[in-house]
Short mmCIF file of C-alpha atoms in Angstrom, two decimals:
data_model
loop_
_atom_site.label_atom_id
_atom_site.label_comp_id
_atom_site.label_asym_id
_atom_site.label_seq_id
_atom_site.Cartn_x
_atom_site.Cartn_y
_atom_site.Cartn_z
CA GLU A 466 60.14 96.96 130.24
CA ALA A 467 62.88 95.41 128.13
CA GLN A 468 65.31 93.68 130.46
CA VAL A 469 67.58 90.83 131.34
CA THR A 470 66.59 89.24 134.63
CA GLN A 471 68.93 87.11 136.67
CA ASN A 472 68.06 85.14 139.79
CA PRO A 473 69.07 85.01 142.49
CA ARG A 474 70.94 88.31 143.08
CA TYR A 475 72.91 86.78 145.92
CA LEU A 476 73.73 83.12 146.70
CA ILE A 477 75.85 81.51 149.32
CA THR A 478 76.39 77.79 149.00
CA VAL A 479 78.78 75.01 149.94
CA THR A 480 81.30 73.13 147.85
CA GLY A 481 79.78 70.39 145.75
CA LYS A 482 76.11 71.40 146.01
CA LYS A 483 74.69 71.79 142.52
CA LEU A 484 73.13 75.14 141.73
CA THR A 485 71.55 76.94 138.81
CA VAL A 486 71.49 80.66 138.14
CA THR A 487 68.59 81.62 135.88
CA CYS A 488 68.68 84.24 133.16
CA SER A 489 65.68 85.39 131.17
CA GLN A 490 65.30 88.12 128.54
CA ASN A 491 62.04 89.56 127.13
CA MET A 492 63.49 91.17 124.01
CA ASN A 493 63.39 88.19 121.64
CA HIS A 494 67.19 88.29 121.47
CA GLU A 495 69.01 85.52 119.62
CA TYR A 496 72.40 85.97 121.32
CA MET A 497 72.95 85.33 125.06
CA SER A 498 76.11 85.06 127.10
CA TRP A 499 77.40 84.51 130.62
CA TYR A 500 80.37 86.34 132.24
CA ARG A 501 82.11 86.28 135.52
CA GLN A 502 83.65 89.42 136.95
CA ASP A 503 86.64 89.21 139.29
CA PRO A 504 88.79 92.08 140.66
CA GLY A 505 91.65 92.93 138.36
CA LEU A 506 90.40 90.56 135.64
CA GLY A 507 87.43 92.38 134.24
CA LEU A 508 84.67 90.25 132.72
CA ARG A 509 85.54 86.86 131.35
CA GLN A 510 83.14 85.03 129.06
CA ILE A 511 82.01 81.60 130.27
CA TYR A 512 79.60 80.43 127.57
CA TYR A 513 77.57 82.04 124.83
CA SER A 514 74.66 81.03 122.65
CA MET A 515 73.97 82.24 119.13
CA ASN A 516 70.45 80.85 119.13
CA VAL A 517 68.22 78.09 120.48
CA GLU A 518 70.11 74.80 120.98
CA VAL A 519 73.39 76.47 119.85
CA THR A 520 75.91 77.03 122.65
CA ASP A 521 79.69 77.52 122.62
CA LYS A 522 82.51 77.82 125.12
CA GLY A 523 83.93 81.19 126.07
CA ASP A 524 87.29 81.76 127.71
CA VAL A 525 86.55 80.14 131.08
CA PRO A 526 83.95 77.33 130.58
CA GLU A 527 85.49 74.79 133.04
CA GLY A 528 83.11 73.85 135.83
CA TYR A 529 80.09 75.33 134.15
CA LYS A 530 77.24 74.12 131.92
CA VAL A 531 74.57 75.97 130.08
CA SER A 532 71.44 75.12 128.07
CA ARG A 533 69.36 77.02 125.59
CA LYS A 534 66.10 75.15 125.14
CA GLU A 535 64.05 78.29 124.57
CA LYS A 536 65.02 81.64 123.18
CA ARG A 537 64.33 83.63 126.31
CA ASN A 538 66.18 81.49 128.89
CA PHE A 539 69.86 80.72 129.33
CA PRO A 540 70.51 79.11 132.72
CA LEU A 541 74.03 78.70 134.10
CA ILE A 542 74.59 75.42 135.93
CA LEU A 543 77.33 74.64 138.39
CA GLU A 544 77.24 70.85 138.88
CA SER A 545 79.77 70.81 141.72
CA PRO A 546 80.70 74.32 142.77
CA SER A 547 84.10 75.06 144.21
CA PRO A 548 85.43 78.10 146.08
CA ASN A 549 87.29 79.35 143.00
CA GLN A 550 83.90 79.94 141.42
CA THR A 551 83.08 82.55 143.98
CA SER A 552 82.50 85.57 141.78
CA LEU A 553 80.02 88.09 140.39
CA TYR A 554 78.18 86.62 137.43
CA PHE A 555 76.46 88.51 134.64
CA CYS A 556 74.10 87.30 131.96
CA ALA A 557 73.74 89.37 128.81
CA SER A 558 71.75 89.28 125.58
CA SER A 559 71.64 91.04 122.23
CA LEU A 560 69.61 90.79 119.10
CA SER A 561 72.57 89.43 117.18
CA PRO A 562 76.25 88.90 118.16
CA PRO A 563 77.38 92.26 119.57
CA THR A 564 80.46 92.41 117.39
CA LEU A 565 78.73 92.26 114.03
CA ALA A 566 79.18 95.55 112.20
CA GLY A 567 76.11 97.48 111.15
CA ARG A 568 73.69 95.48 113.26
CA ASN A 569 73.37 98.07 116.05
CA SER A 570 73.02 95.20 118.49
CA PRO A 571 74.25 96.36 121.91
CA LEU A 572 74.69 93.81 124.61
CA HIS A 573 72.15 94.19 127.47
CA PHE A 574 73.37 93.00 130.85
CA GLY A 575 71.45 91.78 133.85
CA ASN A 576 72.16 93.22 137.28
CA GLY A 577 74.39 90.37 138.32
CA THR A 578 74.47 87.39 140.70
CA ARG A 579 76.92 87.46 143.50
CA LEU A 580 77.88 83.86 144.29
CA THR A 581 79.92 82.72 147.30
CA VAL A 582 81.05 79.10 147.56
CA THR A 583 82.38 78.07 150.93
CA GLY B 24 94.02 83.89 128.71
CA GLN B 25 93.33 87.56 128.71
CA GLN B 26 94.82 89.34 125.69
CA LEU B 27 93.55 92.86 126.33
CA ASN B 28 95.64 95.30 128.31
CA GLN B 29 93.68 98.26 129.63
CA SER B 30 95.23 101.22 131.29
CA PRO B 31 95.27 103.00 133.51
CA GLN B 32 93.84 100.70 136.18
CA SER B 33 92.32 103.65 138.05
CA MET B 34 92.14 107.42 137.80
CA PHE B 35 91.36 110.11 140.32
CA ILE B 36 90.39 113.29 138.55
CA GLN B 37 88.79 116.65 139.39
CA GLU B 38 85.47 117.66 137.94
CA GLY B 39 85.92 119.42 134.64
CA GLU B 40 89.11 117.55 133.71
CA ASP B 41 89.45 115.39 130.65
CA VAL B 42 89.97 111.61 130.97
CA SER B 43 91.80 109.29 128.63
CA MET B 44 92.16 105.54 128.77
CA ASN B 45 93.24 102.95 126.28
CA CYS B 46 93.36 99.30 125.40
CA THR B 47 95.96 97.35 123.53
CA SER B 48 95.94 93.80 122.30
CA SER B 49 98.55 91.35 121.02
CA SER B 50 95.99 90.20 118.46
CA ILE B 51 94.09 91.99 115.75
CA PHE B 52 90.51 92.74 116.73
CA ASN B 53 87.64 93.27 114.31
CA THR B 54 85.49 95.23 116.72
CA TRP B 55 86.17 97.44 119.70
CA LEU B 56 83.41 98.24 122.21
CA TRP B 57 83.50 100.49 125.24
CA TYR B 58 81.22 99.89 128.24
CA LYS B 59 80.63 101.66 131.56
CA GLN B 60 79.62 99.88 134.75
CA ASP B 61 77.92 101.82 137.56
CA PRO B 62 78.15 100.32 141.07
CA GLY B 63 75.77 97.41 141.59
CA GLU B 64 74.76 97.23 137.98
CA GLY B 65 75.71 95.52 134.75
CA PRO B 66 77.83 97.25 132.10
CA VAL B 67 76.17 99.49 129.54
CA LEU B 68 77.48 100.04 126.01
CA LEU B 69 78.91 103.52 125.36
CA ILE B 70 80.46 103.35 121.92
CA ALA B 71 80.94 100.65 119.26
CA LEU B 72 83.73 100.77 116.70
CA TYR B 73 83.77 98.46 113.68
CA LYS B 74 86.43 99.86 111.30
CA ALA B 75 90.13 100.59 111.70
CA GLY B 76 90.69 104.35 112.03
CA GLU B 77 87.11 104.99 112.96
CA LEU B 78 86.56 107.87 115.37
CA THR B 79 83.17 108.03 117.05
CA SER B 80 81.62 110.39 119.57
CA ASN B 81 78.72 109.99 122.00
CA GLY B 82 78.15 113.26 123.81
CA ARG B 83 81.30 114.04 125.83
CA LEU B 84 82.77 110.66 124.93
CA THR B 85 85.07 109.96 121.97
CA ALA B 86 86.58 106.65 121.04
CA GLN B 87 88.85 105.55 118.24
CA PHE B 88 89.68 102.22 116.66
CA GLY B 89 93.44 102.13 116.09
CA ILE B 90 94.86 101.85 112.58
CA THR B 91 96.78 98.70 113.50
CA ARG B 92 93.51 97.18 114.80
CA LYS B 93 95.37 96.30 117.99
CA ASP B 94 94.33 99.24 120.10
CA SER B 95 91.62 101.67 120.98
CA PHE B 96 91.22 104.67 123.24
CA LEU B 97 88.33 106.41 125.04
CA ASN B 98 88.29 110.06 125.98
CA ILE B 99 85.85 111.77 128.32
CA SER B 100 85.87 115.51 128.15
CA ALA B 101 84.90 117.89 130.93
CA SER B 102 84.19 115.14 133.46
CA ILE B 103 81.21 115.36 135.80
CA PRO B 104 80.42 113.45 139.02
CA SER B 105 78.20 110.92 137.18
CA ASP B 106 81.17 109.82 135.10
CA VAL B 107 82.26 107.78 138.12
CA GLY B 108 82.36 104.09 137.39
CA ILE B 109 84.40 101.34 135.80
CA TYR B 110 85.03 101.64 132.07
CA PHE B 111 85.73 98.47 130.06
CA CYS B 112 87.05 97.99 126.57
CA ALA B 113 85.96 94.83 124.76
CA GLY B 114 86.78 93.28 121.45
CA GLN B 115 85.80 90.37 119.27
CA LEU B 116 88.44 87.69 119.20
CA GLY B 117 87.89 84.67 116.96
CA SER B 118 84.26 83.75 116.32
CA TRP B 119 81.50 86.33 116.24
CA GLY B 120 80.16 85.23 119.57
CA LYS B 121 83.41 85.56 121.57
CA LEU B 122 83.80 88.90 123.25
CA GLN B 123 86.81 89.59 125.43
CA PHE B 124 86.94 92.38 128.03
CA GLY B 125 89.77 94.42 129.44
CA ALA B 126 90.35 94.50 133.19
CA GLY B 127 88.65 97.92 133.48
CA THR B 128 89.59 101.49 134.41
CA GLN B 129 88.10 102.73 137.68
CA VAL B 130 87.30 106.49 137.35
CA VAL B 131 86.73 108.58 140.47
CA VAL B 132 85.69 112.23 140.00
CA THR B 133 86.11 114.63 142.86
CA PRO B 134 84.29 118.00 142.99
#
């Protein structure tokens, strides 16, 4: 089944303890992206990747790192989490950037990771 | 910062009624996308718009890309209980990879 898989679904951690949220897709998609969802703010893009070894900042990259060593995986790393990073995180992928006309390349989202930093 | 204004923030409607929501931007967007998020899940694409003035339907859903390229609307006709969820507009701003979302419209449908 074609899907985007995030792990873990729920995570509670303490300030400063490094963590990684994994994201994997099995659709051979080139484009992958991370978002955080907060009440009243919608989804805000953290980082995106157009292809292997190509990553770029989104609107809210501070405090996060990503890597794209292989096409299928796009982990999100919080080196020193802080309480303001408590949020619902979504990974997404598409065959090509979702805004390119004529590509019919919808963004597929994972089911989310709810992170609480105390 | 966020440059998309989505309204209304929430809607409580009766089954069978039509729903309308819109997004406006201070910047010109090249693409407008509409997504729906069901509780506990990630958003799913409903309609994609790539050209100013474009009007596209998907079943009971209709969306339009505004002529000024700074706005878009989504209509749902004859709402049913499964239309419940959060609807997001999204648009490309800047490079092809950057996608910005509105704050969402929460739709509640009562029988």
